[in-house]
GROMACS .gro file of C-alpha atoms in nm:
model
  322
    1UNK     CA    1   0.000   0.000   0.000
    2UNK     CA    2   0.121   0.342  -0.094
    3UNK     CA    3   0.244   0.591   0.167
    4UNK     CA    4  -0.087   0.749   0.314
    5UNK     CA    5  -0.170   1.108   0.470
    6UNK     CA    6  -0.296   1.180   0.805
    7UNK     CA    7  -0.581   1.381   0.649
    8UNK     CA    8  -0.644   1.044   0.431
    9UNK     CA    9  -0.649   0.810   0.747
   10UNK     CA   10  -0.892   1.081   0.928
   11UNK     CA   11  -1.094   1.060   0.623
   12UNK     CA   12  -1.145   0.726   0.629
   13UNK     CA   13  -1.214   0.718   1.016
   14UNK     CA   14  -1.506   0.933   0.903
   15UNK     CA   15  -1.639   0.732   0.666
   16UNK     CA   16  -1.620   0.458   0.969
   17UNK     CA   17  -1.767   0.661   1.178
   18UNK     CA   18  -2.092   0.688   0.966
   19UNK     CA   19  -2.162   0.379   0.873
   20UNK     CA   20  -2.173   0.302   1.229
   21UNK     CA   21  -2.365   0.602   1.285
   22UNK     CA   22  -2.656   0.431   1.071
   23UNK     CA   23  -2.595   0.127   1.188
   24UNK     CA   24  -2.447  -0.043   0.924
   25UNK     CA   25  -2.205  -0.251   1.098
   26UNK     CA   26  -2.061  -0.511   0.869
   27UNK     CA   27  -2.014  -0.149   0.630
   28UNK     CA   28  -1.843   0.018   0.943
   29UNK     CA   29  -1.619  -0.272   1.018
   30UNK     CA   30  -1.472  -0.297   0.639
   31UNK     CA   31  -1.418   0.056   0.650
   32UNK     CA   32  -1.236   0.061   1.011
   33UNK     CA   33  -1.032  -0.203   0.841
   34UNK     CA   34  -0.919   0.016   0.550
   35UNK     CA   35  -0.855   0.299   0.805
   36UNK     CA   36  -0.623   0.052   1.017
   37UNK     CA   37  -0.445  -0.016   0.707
   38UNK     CA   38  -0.404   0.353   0.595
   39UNK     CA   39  -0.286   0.425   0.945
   40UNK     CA   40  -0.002   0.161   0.925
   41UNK     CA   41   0.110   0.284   0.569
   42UNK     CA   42   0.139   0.667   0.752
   43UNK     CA   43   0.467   0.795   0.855
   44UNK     CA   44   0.481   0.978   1.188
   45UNK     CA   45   0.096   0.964   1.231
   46UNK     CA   46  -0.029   1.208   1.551
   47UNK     CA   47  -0.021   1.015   1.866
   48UNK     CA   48  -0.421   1.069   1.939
   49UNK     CA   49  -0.509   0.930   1.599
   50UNK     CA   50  -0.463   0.574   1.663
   51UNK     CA   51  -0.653   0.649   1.988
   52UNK     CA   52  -0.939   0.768   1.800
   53UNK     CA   53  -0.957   0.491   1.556
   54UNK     CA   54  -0.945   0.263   1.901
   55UNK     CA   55  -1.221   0.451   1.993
   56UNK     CA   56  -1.449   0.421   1.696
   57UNK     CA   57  -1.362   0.006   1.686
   58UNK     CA   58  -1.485  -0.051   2.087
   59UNK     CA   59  -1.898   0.029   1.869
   60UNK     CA   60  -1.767  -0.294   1.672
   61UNK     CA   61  -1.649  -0.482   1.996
   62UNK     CA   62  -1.942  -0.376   2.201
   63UNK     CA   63  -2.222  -0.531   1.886
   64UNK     CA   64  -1.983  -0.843   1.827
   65UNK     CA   65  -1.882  -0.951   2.172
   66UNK     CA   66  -2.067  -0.780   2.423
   67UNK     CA   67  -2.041  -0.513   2.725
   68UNK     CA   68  -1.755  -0.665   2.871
   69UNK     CA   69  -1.519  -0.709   2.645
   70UNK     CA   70  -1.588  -0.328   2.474
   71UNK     CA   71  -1.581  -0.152   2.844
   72UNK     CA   72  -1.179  -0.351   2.907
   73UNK     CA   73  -1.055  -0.185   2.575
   74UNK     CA   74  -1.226   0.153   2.673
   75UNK     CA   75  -1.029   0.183   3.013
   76UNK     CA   76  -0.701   0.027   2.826
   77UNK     CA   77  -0.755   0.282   2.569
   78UNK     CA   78  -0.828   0.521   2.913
   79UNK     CA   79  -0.497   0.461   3.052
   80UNK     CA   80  -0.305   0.520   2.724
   81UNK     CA   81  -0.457   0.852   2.650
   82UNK     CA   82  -0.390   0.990   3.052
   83UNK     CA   83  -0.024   0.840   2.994
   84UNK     CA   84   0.003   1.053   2.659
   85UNK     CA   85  -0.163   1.339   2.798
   86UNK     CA   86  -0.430   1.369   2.558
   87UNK     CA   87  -0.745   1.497   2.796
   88UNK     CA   88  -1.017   1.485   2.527
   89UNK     CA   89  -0.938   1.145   2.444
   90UNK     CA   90  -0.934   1.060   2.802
   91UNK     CA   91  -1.250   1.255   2.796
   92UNK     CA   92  -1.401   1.047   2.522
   93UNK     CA   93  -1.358   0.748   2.677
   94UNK     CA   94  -1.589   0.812   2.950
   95UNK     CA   95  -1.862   0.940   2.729
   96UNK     CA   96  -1.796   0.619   2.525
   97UNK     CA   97  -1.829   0.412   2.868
   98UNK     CA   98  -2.154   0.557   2.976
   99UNK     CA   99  -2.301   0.559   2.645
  100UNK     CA  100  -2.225   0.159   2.603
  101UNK     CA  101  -2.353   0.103   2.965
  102UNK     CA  102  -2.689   0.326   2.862
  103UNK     CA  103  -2.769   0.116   2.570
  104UNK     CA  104  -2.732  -0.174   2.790
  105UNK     CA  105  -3.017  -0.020   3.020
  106UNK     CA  106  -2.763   0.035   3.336
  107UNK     CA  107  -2.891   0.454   3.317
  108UNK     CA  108  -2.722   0.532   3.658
  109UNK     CA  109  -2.415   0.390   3.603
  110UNK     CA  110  -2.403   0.572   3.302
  111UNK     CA  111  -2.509   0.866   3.411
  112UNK     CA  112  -2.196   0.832   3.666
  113UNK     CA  113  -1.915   0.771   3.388
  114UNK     CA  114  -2.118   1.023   3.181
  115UNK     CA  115  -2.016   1.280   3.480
  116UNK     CA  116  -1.651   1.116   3.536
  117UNK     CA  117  -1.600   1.334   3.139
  118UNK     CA  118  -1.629   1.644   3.329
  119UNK     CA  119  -1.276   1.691   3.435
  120UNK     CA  120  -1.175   1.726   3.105
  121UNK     CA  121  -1.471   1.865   2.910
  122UNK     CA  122  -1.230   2.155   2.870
  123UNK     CA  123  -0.999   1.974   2.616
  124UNK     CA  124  -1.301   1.886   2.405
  125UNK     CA  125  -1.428   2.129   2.102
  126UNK     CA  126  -1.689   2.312   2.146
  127UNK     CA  127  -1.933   2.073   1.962
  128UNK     CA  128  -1.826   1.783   2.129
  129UNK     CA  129  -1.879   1.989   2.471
  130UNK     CA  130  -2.249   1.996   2.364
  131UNK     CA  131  -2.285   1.671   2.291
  132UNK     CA  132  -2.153   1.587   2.631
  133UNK     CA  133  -2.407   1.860   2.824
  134UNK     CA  134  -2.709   1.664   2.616
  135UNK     CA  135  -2.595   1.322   2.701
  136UNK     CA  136  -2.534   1.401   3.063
  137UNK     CA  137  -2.874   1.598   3.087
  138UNK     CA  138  -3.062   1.310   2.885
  139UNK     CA  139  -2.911   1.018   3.139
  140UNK     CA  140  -2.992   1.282   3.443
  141UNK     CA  141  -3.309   1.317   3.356
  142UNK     CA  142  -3.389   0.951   3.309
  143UNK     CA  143  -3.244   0.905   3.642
  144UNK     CA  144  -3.497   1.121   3.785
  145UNK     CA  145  -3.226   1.371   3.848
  146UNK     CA  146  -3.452   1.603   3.730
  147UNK     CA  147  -3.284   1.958   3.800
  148UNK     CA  148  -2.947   1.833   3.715
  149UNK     CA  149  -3.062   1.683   3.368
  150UNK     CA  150  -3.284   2.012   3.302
  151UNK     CA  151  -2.955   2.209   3.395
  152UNK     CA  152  -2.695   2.073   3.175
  153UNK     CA  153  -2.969   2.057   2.845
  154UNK     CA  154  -3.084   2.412   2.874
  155UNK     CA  155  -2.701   2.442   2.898
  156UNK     CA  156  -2.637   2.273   2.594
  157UNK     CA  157  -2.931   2.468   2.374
  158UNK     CA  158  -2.813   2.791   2.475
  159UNK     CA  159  -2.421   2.677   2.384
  160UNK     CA  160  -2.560   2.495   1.989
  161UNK     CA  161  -2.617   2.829   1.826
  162UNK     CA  162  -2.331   2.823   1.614
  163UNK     CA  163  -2.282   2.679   1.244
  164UNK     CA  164  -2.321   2.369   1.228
  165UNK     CA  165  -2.487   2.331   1.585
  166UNK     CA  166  -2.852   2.305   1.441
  167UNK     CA  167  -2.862   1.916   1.506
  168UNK     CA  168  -2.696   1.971   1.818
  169UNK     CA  169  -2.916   2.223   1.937
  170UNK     CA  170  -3.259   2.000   1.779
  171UNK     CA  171  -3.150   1.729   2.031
  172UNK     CA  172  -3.092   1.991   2.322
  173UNK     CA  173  -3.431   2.177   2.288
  174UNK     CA  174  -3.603   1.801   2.238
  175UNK     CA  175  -3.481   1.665   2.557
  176UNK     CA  176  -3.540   1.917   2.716
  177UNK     CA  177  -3.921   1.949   2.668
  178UNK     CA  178  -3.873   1.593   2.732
  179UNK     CA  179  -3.761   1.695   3.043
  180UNK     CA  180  -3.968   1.924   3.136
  181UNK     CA  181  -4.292   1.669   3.053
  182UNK     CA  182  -4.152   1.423   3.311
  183UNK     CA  183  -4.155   1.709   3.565
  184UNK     CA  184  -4.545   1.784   3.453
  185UNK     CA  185  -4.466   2.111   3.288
  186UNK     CA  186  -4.653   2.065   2.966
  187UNK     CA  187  -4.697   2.427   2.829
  188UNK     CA  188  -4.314   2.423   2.884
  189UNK     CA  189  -4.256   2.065   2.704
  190UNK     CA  190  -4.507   2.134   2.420
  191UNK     CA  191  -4.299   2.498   2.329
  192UNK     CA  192  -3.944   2.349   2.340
  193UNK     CA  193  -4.057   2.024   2.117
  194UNK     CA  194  -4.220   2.278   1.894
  195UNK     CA  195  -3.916   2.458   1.879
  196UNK     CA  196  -3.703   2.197   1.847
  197UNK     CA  197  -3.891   2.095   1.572
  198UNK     CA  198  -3.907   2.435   1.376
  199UNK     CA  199  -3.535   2.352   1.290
  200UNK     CA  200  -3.416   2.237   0.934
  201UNK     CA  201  -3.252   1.966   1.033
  202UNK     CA  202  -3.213   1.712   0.797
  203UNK     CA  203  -3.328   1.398   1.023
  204UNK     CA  204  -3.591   1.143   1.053
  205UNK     CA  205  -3.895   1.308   1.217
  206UNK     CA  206  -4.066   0.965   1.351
  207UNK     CA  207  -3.931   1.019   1.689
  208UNK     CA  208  -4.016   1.365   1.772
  209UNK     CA  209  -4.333   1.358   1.611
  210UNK     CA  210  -4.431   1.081   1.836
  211UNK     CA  211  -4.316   1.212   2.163
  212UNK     CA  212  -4.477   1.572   2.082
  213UNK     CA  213  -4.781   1.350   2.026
  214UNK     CA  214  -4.737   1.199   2.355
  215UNK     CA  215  -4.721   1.513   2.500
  216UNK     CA  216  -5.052   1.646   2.350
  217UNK     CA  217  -5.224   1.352   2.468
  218UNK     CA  218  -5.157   1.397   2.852
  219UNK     CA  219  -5.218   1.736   2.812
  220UNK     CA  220  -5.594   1.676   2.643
  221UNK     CA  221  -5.587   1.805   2.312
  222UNK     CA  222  -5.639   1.446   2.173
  223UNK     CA  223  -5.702   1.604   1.820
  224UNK     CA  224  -5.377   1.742   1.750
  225UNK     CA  225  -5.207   1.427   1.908
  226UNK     CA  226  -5.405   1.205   1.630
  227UNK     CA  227  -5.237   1.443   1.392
  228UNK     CA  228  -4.876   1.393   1.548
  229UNK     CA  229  -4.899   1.056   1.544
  230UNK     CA  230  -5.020   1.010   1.211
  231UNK     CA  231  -4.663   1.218   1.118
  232UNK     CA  232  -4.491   0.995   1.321
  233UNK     CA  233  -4.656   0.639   1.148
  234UNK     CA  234  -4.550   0.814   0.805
  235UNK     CA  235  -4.211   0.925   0.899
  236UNK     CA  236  -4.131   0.567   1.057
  237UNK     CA  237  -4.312   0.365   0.740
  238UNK     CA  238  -4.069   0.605   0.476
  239UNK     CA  239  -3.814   0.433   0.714
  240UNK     CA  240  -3.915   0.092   0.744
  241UNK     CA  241  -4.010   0.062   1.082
  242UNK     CA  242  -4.275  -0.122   1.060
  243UNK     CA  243  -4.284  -0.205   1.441
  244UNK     CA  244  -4.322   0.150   1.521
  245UNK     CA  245  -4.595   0.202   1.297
  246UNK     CA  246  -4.812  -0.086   1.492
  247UNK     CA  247  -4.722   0.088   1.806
  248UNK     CA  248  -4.873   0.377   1.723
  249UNK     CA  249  -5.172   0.199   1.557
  250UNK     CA  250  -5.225   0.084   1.949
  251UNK     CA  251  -5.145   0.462   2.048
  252UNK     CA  252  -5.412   0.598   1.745
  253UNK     CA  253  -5.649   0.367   1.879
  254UNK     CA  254  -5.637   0.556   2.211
  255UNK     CA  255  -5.698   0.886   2.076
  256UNK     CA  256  -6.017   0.754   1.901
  257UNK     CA  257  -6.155   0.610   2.211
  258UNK     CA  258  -6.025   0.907   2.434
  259UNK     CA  259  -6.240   1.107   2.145
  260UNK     CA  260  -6.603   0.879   2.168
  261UNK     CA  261  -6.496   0.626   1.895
  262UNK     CA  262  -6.508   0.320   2.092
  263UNK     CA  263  -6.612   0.131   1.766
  264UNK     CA  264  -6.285   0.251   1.537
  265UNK     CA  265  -6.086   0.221   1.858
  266UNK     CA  266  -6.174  -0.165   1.880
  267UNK     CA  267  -6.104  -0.186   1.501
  268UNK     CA  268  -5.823  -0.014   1.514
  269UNK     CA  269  -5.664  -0.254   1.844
  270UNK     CA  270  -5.815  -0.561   1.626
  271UNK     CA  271  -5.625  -0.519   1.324
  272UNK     CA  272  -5.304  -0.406   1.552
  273UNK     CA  273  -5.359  -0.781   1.765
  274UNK     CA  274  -5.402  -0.980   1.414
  275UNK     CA  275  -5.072  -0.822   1.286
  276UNK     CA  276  -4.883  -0.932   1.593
  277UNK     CA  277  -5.072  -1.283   1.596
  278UNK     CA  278  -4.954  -1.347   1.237
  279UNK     CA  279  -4.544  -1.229   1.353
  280UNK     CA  280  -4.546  -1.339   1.678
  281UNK     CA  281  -4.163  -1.362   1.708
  282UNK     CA  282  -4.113  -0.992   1.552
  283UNK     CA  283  -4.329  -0.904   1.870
  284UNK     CA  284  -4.109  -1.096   2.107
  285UNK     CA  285  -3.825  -0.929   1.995
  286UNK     CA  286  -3.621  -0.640   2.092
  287UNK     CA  287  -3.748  -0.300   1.868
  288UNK     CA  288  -3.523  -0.211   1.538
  289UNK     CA  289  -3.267   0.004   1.547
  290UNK     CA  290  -3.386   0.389   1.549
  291UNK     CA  291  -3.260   0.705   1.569
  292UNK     CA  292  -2.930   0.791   1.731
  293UNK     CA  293  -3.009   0.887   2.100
  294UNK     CA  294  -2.673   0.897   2.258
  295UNK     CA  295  -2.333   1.134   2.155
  296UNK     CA  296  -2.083   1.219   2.088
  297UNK     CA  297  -1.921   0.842   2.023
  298UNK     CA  298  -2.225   0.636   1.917
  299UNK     CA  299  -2.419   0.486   1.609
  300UNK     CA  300  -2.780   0.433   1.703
  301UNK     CA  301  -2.860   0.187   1.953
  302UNK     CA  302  -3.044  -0.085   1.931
  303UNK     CA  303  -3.330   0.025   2.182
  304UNK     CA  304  -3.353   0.296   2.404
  305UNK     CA  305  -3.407   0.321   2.757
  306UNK     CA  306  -3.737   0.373   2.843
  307UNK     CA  307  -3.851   0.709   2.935
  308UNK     CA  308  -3.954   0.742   3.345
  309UNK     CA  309  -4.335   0.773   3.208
  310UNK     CA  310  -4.402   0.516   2.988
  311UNK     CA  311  -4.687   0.689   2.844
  312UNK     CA  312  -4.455   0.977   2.779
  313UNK     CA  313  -4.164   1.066   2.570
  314UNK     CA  314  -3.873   0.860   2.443
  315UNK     CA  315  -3.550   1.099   2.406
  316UNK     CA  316  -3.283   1.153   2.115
  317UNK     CA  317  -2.980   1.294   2.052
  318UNK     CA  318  -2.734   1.473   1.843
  319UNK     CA  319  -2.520   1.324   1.550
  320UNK     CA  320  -2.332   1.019   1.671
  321UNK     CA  321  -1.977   1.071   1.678
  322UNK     CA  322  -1.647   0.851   1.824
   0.00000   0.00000   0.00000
């Protein structure tokens, strides 16, 4: 192989990166192969480059062989970075920890390696400092740490206003009306999912449609949440989620007996209960993958915590990153 560039290896990383980002794993792990190879064929790479591509690879050790086995390289890879005095790495690591041990449903553990990052949020770019505030304040809030998790997300909308920030700030201003549902202010969650939806971000809507519909619901205007949901079902069937799209069947079937329709409710339930009876294992098994929830380090999980109301919201995130 021909003598490669550093910009070519970090190039490649980033093609990596995003094919993990959509979950295309077997894609990501060809291309973090390629990188690997790039890297050897570079003279005199930067130290923290090898790190990162470490980094990206514990997403393939974490799908392939488990918890474990990712969370040993990530505090090897720990101890490297702190003995070459690379503080965002170091940094990265423990965002990468607690977003592994989210994703594997242990929220408070997370939520404690998510705040182990904060000693050296400093050596982190600005974006990535986001990403950290609306991972820490998504984990908090799940917690029930309500105030800290409200804190840190209003913290991270108010820092996303530069270029580039708009996903950033989407998944800051969503979380946070998350947020704010969970502590029973609707007006408030209703206006920052509004907001957060006003931006022209290019993303799959499914999600926030479906928690702003969620929203409407508790708060009574059963009308507009039929509307939001019906979003949501098209946003989710334009991206094959067909799971999704029965779930909110179930949840359209609600609205319509919430709104005197106790006959299309039924029908609506009925045809939901013969889909499932015809797939039974689908239904047994865990949801599809959906859209990324976690940053900065991770492709989309494959389920999400729940939210602390299980009638209520289910959060997201910025652009995955590692």
């Amino acid at each position: 192989m021909a003598a490669g560039t550093v910009a070519e290896v970090t190039e490649l990383l980033e093609s990596a990166r995003a094919a993990f980002a959509q979950y295309r794993i077997d894609e990501g792990a060809a291309r973090l192969a390629t990188t690997y190879d790039a890297l050897r064929a570079t003279p005199d790479p930067p130290p923290e480059l090898p790190l990162r591509i470490r980094l990206t690879a514990s997403w393939l050790t974490f799908d392939r062989q488990g918890l474990a086995a990712a969370d040993r390289e990530l505090l090897a890879l720990r101890t490297d970075a702190t003995a070459a005095h690379l503080p965002g790495v170091v940094a990265a690591c423990d965002v990468q920890r607690a977003l592994l041990l989210a994703r594997c449903g242990d929220v408070t553990a997370a939520l404690v390696a998510m705040r182990a990052a904060e000693e050296n949020r400093h050596a982190l770019g600005a974006a990535e400092q986001v990403r950290l505030l609306v991972n820490r304040g998504t984990l908090a809030y799940h917690a029930l740490a309500l105030d800290d998790g409200i804190a840190d997300l209003r913290a991270a909308a108010d820092a996303s206003v530069g270029d580039g920030m708009a996903a950033l700030r989407f998944s800051a201003l969503h979380n946070l009306g998350c947020a704010e549902f969970v502590r029973g202010d609707l007006p408030a969650a209703l206006c920052l999912l509004d907001e957060a939806a006003s931006l022209d971000v290019a993303m799959n809507r499914g999600v926030s449609h479906l928690d702003r519909a969620r929203v409407l619901v508790e708060a009574g205007l059963v009308r507009d949440a039929a509307r939001a949901l019906r979003d949501a079902s098209a946003a989710f069937a334009e991206s094959g989620h067909s799971r999704e799209v029965a779930e909110i069947e179930v949840d359209l079937a609600r609205c319509e007996l919430l709104l005197g329709d106790a006959t299309g409710a039924a029908a609506r339930a009925g045809r939901v209960a013969a889909t499932a009876a015809g797939s039974p294992s689908r239904w047994r098994s865990p949801p599809p993958a959906r859209t990324p929830w976690w940053t900065p380090c991770s492709p989309p999980a494959r389920s999400r915590p729940s939210s602390p109301r299980s009638c209520g919201p289910r959060s997201r995130a910025a652009s995955p990153r590692s």
